[in-house]
Tab-separated table of N, CA and C in Angstrom:
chain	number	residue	atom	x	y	z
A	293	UNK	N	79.153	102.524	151.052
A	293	UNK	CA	79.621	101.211	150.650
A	293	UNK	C	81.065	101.331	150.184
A	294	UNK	N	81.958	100.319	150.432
A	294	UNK	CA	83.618	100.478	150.231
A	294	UNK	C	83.500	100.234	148.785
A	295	UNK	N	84.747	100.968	148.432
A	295	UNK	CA	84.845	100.410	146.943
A	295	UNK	C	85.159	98.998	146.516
A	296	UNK	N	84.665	98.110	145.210
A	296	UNK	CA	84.530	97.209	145.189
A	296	UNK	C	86.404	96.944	144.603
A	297	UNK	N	86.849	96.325	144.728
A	297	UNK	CA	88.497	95.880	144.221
A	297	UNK	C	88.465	95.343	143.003
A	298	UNK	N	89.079	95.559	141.913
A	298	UNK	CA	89.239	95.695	140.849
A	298	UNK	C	89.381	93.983	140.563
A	299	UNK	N	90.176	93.095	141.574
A	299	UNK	CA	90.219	91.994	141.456
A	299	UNK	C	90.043	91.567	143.075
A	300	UNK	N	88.367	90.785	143.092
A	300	UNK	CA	87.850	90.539	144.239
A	300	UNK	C	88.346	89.165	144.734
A	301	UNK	N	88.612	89.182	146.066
A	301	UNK	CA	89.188	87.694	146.178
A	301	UNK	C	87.900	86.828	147.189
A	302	UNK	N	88.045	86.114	146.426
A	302	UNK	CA	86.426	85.032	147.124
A	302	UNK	C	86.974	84.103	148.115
A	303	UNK	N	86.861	83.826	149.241
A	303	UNK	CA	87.465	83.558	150.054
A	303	UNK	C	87.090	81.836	149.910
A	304	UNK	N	85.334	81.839	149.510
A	304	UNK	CA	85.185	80.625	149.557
A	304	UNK	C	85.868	79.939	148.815
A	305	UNK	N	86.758	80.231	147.135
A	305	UNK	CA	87.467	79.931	146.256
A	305	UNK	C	88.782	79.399	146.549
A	306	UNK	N	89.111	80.052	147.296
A	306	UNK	CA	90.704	80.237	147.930
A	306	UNK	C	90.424	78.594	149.090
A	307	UNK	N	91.731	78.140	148.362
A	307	UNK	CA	92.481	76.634	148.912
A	307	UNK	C	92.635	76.847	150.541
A	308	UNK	N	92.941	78.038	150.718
A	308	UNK	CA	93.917	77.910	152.165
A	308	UNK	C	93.447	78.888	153.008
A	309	UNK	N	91.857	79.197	152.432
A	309	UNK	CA	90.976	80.085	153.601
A	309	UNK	C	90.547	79.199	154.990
A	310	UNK	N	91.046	79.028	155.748
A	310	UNK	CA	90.404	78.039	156.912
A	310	UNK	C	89.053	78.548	157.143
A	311	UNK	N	88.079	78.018	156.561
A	311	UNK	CA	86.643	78.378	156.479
A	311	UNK	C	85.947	76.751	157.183
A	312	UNK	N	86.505	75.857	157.571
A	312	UNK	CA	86.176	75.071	158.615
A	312	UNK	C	86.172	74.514	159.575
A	313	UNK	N	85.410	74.209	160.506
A	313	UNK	CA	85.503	74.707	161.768
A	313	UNK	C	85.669	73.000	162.212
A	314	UNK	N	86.549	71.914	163.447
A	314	UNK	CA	86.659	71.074	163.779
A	314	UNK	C	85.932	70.245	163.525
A	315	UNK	N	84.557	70.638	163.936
A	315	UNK	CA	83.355	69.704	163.699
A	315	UNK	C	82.913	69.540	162.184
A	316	UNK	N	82.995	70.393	161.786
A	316	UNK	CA	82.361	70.233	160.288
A	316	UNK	C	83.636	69.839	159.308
A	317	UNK	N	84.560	69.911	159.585
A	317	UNK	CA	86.559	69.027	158.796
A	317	UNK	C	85.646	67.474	159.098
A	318	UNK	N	85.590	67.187	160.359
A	318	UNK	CA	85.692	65.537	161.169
A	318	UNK	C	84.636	65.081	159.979
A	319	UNK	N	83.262	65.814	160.232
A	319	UNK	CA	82.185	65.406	159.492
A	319	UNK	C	82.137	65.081	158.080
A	320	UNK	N	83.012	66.040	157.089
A	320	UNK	CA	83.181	66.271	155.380
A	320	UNK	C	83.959	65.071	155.802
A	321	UNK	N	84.605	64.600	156.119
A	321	UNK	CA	86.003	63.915	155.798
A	321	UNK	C	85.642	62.209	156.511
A	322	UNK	N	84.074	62.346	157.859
A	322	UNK	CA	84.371	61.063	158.179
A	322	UNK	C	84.357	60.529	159.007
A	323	UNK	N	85.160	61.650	159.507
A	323	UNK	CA	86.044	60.956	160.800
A	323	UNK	C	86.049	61.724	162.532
A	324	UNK	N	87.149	61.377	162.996
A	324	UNK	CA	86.292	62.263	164.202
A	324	UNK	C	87.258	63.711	164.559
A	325	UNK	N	86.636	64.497	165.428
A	325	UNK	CA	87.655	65.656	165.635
A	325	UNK	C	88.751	65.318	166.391
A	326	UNK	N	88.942	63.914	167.362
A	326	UNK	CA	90.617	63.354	167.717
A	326	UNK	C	91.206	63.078	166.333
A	327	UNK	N	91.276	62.387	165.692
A	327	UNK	CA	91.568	62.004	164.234
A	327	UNK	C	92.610	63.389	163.658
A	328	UNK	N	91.937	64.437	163.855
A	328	UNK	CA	92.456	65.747	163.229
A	328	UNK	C	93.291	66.426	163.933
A	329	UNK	N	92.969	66.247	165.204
A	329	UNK	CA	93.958	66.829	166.193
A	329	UNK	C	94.992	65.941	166.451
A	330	UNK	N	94.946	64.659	166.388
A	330	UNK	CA	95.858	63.996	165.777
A	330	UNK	C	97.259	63.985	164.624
A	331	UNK	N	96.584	64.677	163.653
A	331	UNK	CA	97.653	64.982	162.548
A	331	UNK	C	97.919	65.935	162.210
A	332	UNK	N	97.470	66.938	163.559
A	332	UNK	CA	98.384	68.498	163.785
A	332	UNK	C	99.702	67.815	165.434
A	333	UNK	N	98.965	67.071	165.790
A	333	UNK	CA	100.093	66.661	166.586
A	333	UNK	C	101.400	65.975	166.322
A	334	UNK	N	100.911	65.657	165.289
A	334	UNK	CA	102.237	64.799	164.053
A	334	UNK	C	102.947	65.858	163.431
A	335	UNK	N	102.216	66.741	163.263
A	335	UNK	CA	102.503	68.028	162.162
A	335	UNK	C	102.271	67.704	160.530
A	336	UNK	N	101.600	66.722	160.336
A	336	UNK	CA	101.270	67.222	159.232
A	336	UNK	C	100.111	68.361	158.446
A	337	UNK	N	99.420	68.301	159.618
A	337	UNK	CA	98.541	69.795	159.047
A	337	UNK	C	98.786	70.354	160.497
A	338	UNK	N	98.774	72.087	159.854
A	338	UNK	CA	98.653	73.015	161.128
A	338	UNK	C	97.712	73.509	161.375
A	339	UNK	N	96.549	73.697	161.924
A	339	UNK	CA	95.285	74.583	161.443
A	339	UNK	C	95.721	75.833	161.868
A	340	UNK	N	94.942	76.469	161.673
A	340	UNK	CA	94.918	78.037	161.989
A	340	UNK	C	93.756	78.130	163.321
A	341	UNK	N	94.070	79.197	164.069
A	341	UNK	CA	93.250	79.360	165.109
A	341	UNK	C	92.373	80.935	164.845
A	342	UNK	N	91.457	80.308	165.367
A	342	UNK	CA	90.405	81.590	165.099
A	342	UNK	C	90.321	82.541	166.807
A	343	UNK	N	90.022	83.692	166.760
A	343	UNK	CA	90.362	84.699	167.812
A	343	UNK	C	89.812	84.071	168.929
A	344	UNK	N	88.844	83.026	168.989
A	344	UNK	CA	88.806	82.233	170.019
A	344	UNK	C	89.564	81.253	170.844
A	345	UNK	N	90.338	80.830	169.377
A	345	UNK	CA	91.188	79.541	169.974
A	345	UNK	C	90.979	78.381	168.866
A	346	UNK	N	89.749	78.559	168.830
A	346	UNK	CA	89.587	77.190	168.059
A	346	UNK	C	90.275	76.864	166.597
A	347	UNK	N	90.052	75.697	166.141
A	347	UNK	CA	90.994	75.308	164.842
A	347	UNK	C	90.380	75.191	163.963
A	348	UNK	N	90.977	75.994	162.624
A	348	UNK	CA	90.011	76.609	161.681
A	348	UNK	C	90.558	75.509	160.237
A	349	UNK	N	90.059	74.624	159.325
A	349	UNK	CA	90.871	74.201	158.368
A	349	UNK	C	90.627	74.522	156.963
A	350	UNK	N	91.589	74.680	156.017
A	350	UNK	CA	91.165	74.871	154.533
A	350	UNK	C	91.047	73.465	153.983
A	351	UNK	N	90.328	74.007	152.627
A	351	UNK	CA	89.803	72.709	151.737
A	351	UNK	C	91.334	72.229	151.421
A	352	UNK	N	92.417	72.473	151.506
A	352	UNK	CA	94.175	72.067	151.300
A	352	UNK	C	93.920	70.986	152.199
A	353	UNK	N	94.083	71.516	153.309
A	353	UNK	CA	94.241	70.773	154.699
A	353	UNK	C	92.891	69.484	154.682
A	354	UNK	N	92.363	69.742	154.241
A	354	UNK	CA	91.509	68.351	154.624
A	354	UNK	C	91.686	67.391	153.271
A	355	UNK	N	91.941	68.202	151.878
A	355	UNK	CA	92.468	67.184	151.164
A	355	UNK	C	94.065	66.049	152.245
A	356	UNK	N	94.479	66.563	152.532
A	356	UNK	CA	95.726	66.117	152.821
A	356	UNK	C	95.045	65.064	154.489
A	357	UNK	N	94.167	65.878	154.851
A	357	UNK	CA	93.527	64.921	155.996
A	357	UNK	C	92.672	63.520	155.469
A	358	UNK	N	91.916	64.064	154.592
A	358	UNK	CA	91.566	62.425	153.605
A	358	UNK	C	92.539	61.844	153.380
A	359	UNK	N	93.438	62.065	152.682
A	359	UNK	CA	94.825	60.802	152.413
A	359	UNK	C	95.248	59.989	153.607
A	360	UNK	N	95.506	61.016	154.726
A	360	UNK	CA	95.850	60.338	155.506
A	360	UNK	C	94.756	59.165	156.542
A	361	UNK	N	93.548	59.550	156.271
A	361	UNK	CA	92.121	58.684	156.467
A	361	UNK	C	92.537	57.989	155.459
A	362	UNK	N	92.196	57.464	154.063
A	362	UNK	CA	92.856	56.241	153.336
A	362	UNK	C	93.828	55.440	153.982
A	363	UNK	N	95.112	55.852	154.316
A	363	UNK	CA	95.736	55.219	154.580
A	363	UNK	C	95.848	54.308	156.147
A	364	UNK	N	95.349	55.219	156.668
A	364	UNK	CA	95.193	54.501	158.402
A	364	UNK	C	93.840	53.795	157.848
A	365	UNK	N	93.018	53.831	157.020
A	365	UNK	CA	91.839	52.617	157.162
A	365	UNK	C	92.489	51.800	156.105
A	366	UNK	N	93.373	51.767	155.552
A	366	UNK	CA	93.865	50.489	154.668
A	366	UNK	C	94.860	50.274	155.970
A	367	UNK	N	95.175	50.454	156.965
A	367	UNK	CA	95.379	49.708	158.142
A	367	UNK	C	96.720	50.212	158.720
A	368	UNK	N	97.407	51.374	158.085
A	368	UNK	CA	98.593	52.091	158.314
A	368	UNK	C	98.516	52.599	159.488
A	369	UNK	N	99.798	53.034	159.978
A	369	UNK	CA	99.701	53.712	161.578
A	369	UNK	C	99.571	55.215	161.098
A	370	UNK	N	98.903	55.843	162.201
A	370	UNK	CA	98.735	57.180	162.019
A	370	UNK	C	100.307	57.535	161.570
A	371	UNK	N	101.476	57.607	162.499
A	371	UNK	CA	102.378	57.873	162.813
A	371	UNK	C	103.146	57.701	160.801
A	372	UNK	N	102.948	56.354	160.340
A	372	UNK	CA	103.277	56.208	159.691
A	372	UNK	C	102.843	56.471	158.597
A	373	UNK	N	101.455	56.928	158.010
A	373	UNK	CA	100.535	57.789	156.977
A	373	UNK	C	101.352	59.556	157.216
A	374	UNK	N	101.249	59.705	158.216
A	374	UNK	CA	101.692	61.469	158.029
A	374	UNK	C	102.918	61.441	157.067
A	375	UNK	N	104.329	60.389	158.353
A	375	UNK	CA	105.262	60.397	157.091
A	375	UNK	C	105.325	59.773	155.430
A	376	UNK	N	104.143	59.381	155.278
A	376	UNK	CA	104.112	58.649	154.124
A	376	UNK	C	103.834	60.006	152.973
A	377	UNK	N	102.875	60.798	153.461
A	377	UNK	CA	102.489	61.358	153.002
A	377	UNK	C	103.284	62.789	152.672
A	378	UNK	N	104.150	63.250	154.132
A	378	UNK	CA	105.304	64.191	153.197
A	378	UNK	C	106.043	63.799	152.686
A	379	UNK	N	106.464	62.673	152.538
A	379	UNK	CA	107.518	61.848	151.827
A	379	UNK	C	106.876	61.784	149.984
A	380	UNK	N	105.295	61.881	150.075
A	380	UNK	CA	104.697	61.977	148.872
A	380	UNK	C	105.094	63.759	147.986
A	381	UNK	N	104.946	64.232	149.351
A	381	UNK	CA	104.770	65.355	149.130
A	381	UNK	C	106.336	66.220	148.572
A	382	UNK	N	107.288	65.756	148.966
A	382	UNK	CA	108.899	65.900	148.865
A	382	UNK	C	109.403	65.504	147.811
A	383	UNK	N	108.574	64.147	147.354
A	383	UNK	CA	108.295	63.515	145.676
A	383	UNK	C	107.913	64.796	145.047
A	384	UNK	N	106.387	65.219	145.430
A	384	UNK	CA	106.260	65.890	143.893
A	384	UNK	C	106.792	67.111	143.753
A	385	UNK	N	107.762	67.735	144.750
A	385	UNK	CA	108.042	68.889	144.829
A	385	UNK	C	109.302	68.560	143.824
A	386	UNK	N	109.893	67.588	144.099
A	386	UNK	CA	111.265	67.322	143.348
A	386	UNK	C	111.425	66.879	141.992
A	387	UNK	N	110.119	66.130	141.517
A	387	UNK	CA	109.939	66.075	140.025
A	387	UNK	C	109.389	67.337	139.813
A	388	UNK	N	108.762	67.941	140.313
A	388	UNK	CA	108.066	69.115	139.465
A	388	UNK	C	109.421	70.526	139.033
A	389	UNK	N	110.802	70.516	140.542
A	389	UNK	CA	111.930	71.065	139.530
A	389	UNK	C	112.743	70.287	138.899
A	390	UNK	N	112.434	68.722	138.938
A	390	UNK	CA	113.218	68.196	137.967
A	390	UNK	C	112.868	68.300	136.652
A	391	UNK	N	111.325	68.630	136.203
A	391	UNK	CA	110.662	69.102	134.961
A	391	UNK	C	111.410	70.077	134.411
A	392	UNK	N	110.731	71.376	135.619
A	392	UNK	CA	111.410	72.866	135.162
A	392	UNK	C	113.056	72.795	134.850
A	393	UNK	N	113.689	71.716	135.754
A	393	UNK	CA	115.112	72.414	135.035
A	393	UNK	C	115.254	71.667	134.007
A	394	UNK	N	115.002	70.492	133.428
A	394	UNK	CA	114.699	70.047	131.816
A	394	UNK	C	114.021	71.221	130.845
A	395	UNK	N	113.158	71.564	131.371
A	395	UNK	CA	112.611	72.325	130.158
A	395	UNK	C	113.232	73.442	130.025
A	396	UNK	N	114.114	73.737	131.476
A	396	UNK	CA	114.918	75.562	131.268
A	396	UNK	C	116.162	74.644	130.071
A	397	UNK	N	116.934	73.614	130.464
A	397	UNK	CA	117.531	73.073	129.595
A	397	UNK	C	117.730	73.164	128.240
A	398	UNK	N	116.308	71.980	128.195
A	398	UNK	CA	116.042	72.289	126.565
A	398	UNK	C	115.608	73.045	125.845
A	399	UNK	N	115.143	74.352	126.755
A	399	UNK	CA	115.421	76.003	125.525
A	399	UNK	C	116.636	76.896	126.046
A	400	UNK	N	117.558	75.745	126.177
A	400	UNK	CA	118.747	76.830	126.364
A	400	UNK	C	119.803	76.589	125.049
């Protein structure tokens, strides 16, 4: 038996293990497997391919695939939910160093 690692990494734990497989993303989420292949064709999610080919997604990626299901059933265009959504995403990246450089600030 291999030795066990001092700090084990659980794959099921991990955000960005693509541990789901087309059919079972469409199903958790709803919707159908065009839907998903859909918003890798936009680029907002990339899946990962498994040694077969097929497209593998993490629990990341289908959070971000629900949003964009909200928004095309409140009646948005696909086209226009993806960009809505990195445009969300470009938001929180930019307050979150507009935080950090306030707080490097105010302990300087």
């Amino acid at each position: 038996m291999p030795p066990r690692s001092t700090h084990p990494v659980d794959k099921l734990d991990d955000d960005n293990y693509p541990a789901y497989t087309t059919g079972r993303a469409a199903e958790m989420l709803g919707t159908t497997p065009a839907f998903l292949r859909a918003l890798g064709e936009h680029r907002l999610i990339t899946p990962l391919r498994s040694e077969g080919g097929h497209r593998r997604y993490s629990r990341y990626q289908l959070r971000i695939a629900a949003r964009a299901r909200q928004l095309v059933d409140a009646g948005t265009q696909i086209e226009a939910a993806c960009r809505i959504i990195n445009l969300e995403n470009q938001l929180e990246q930019a307050q979150r160093i507009n935080e950090e450089l306030h707080t490097r600030e105010a302990t300087s």
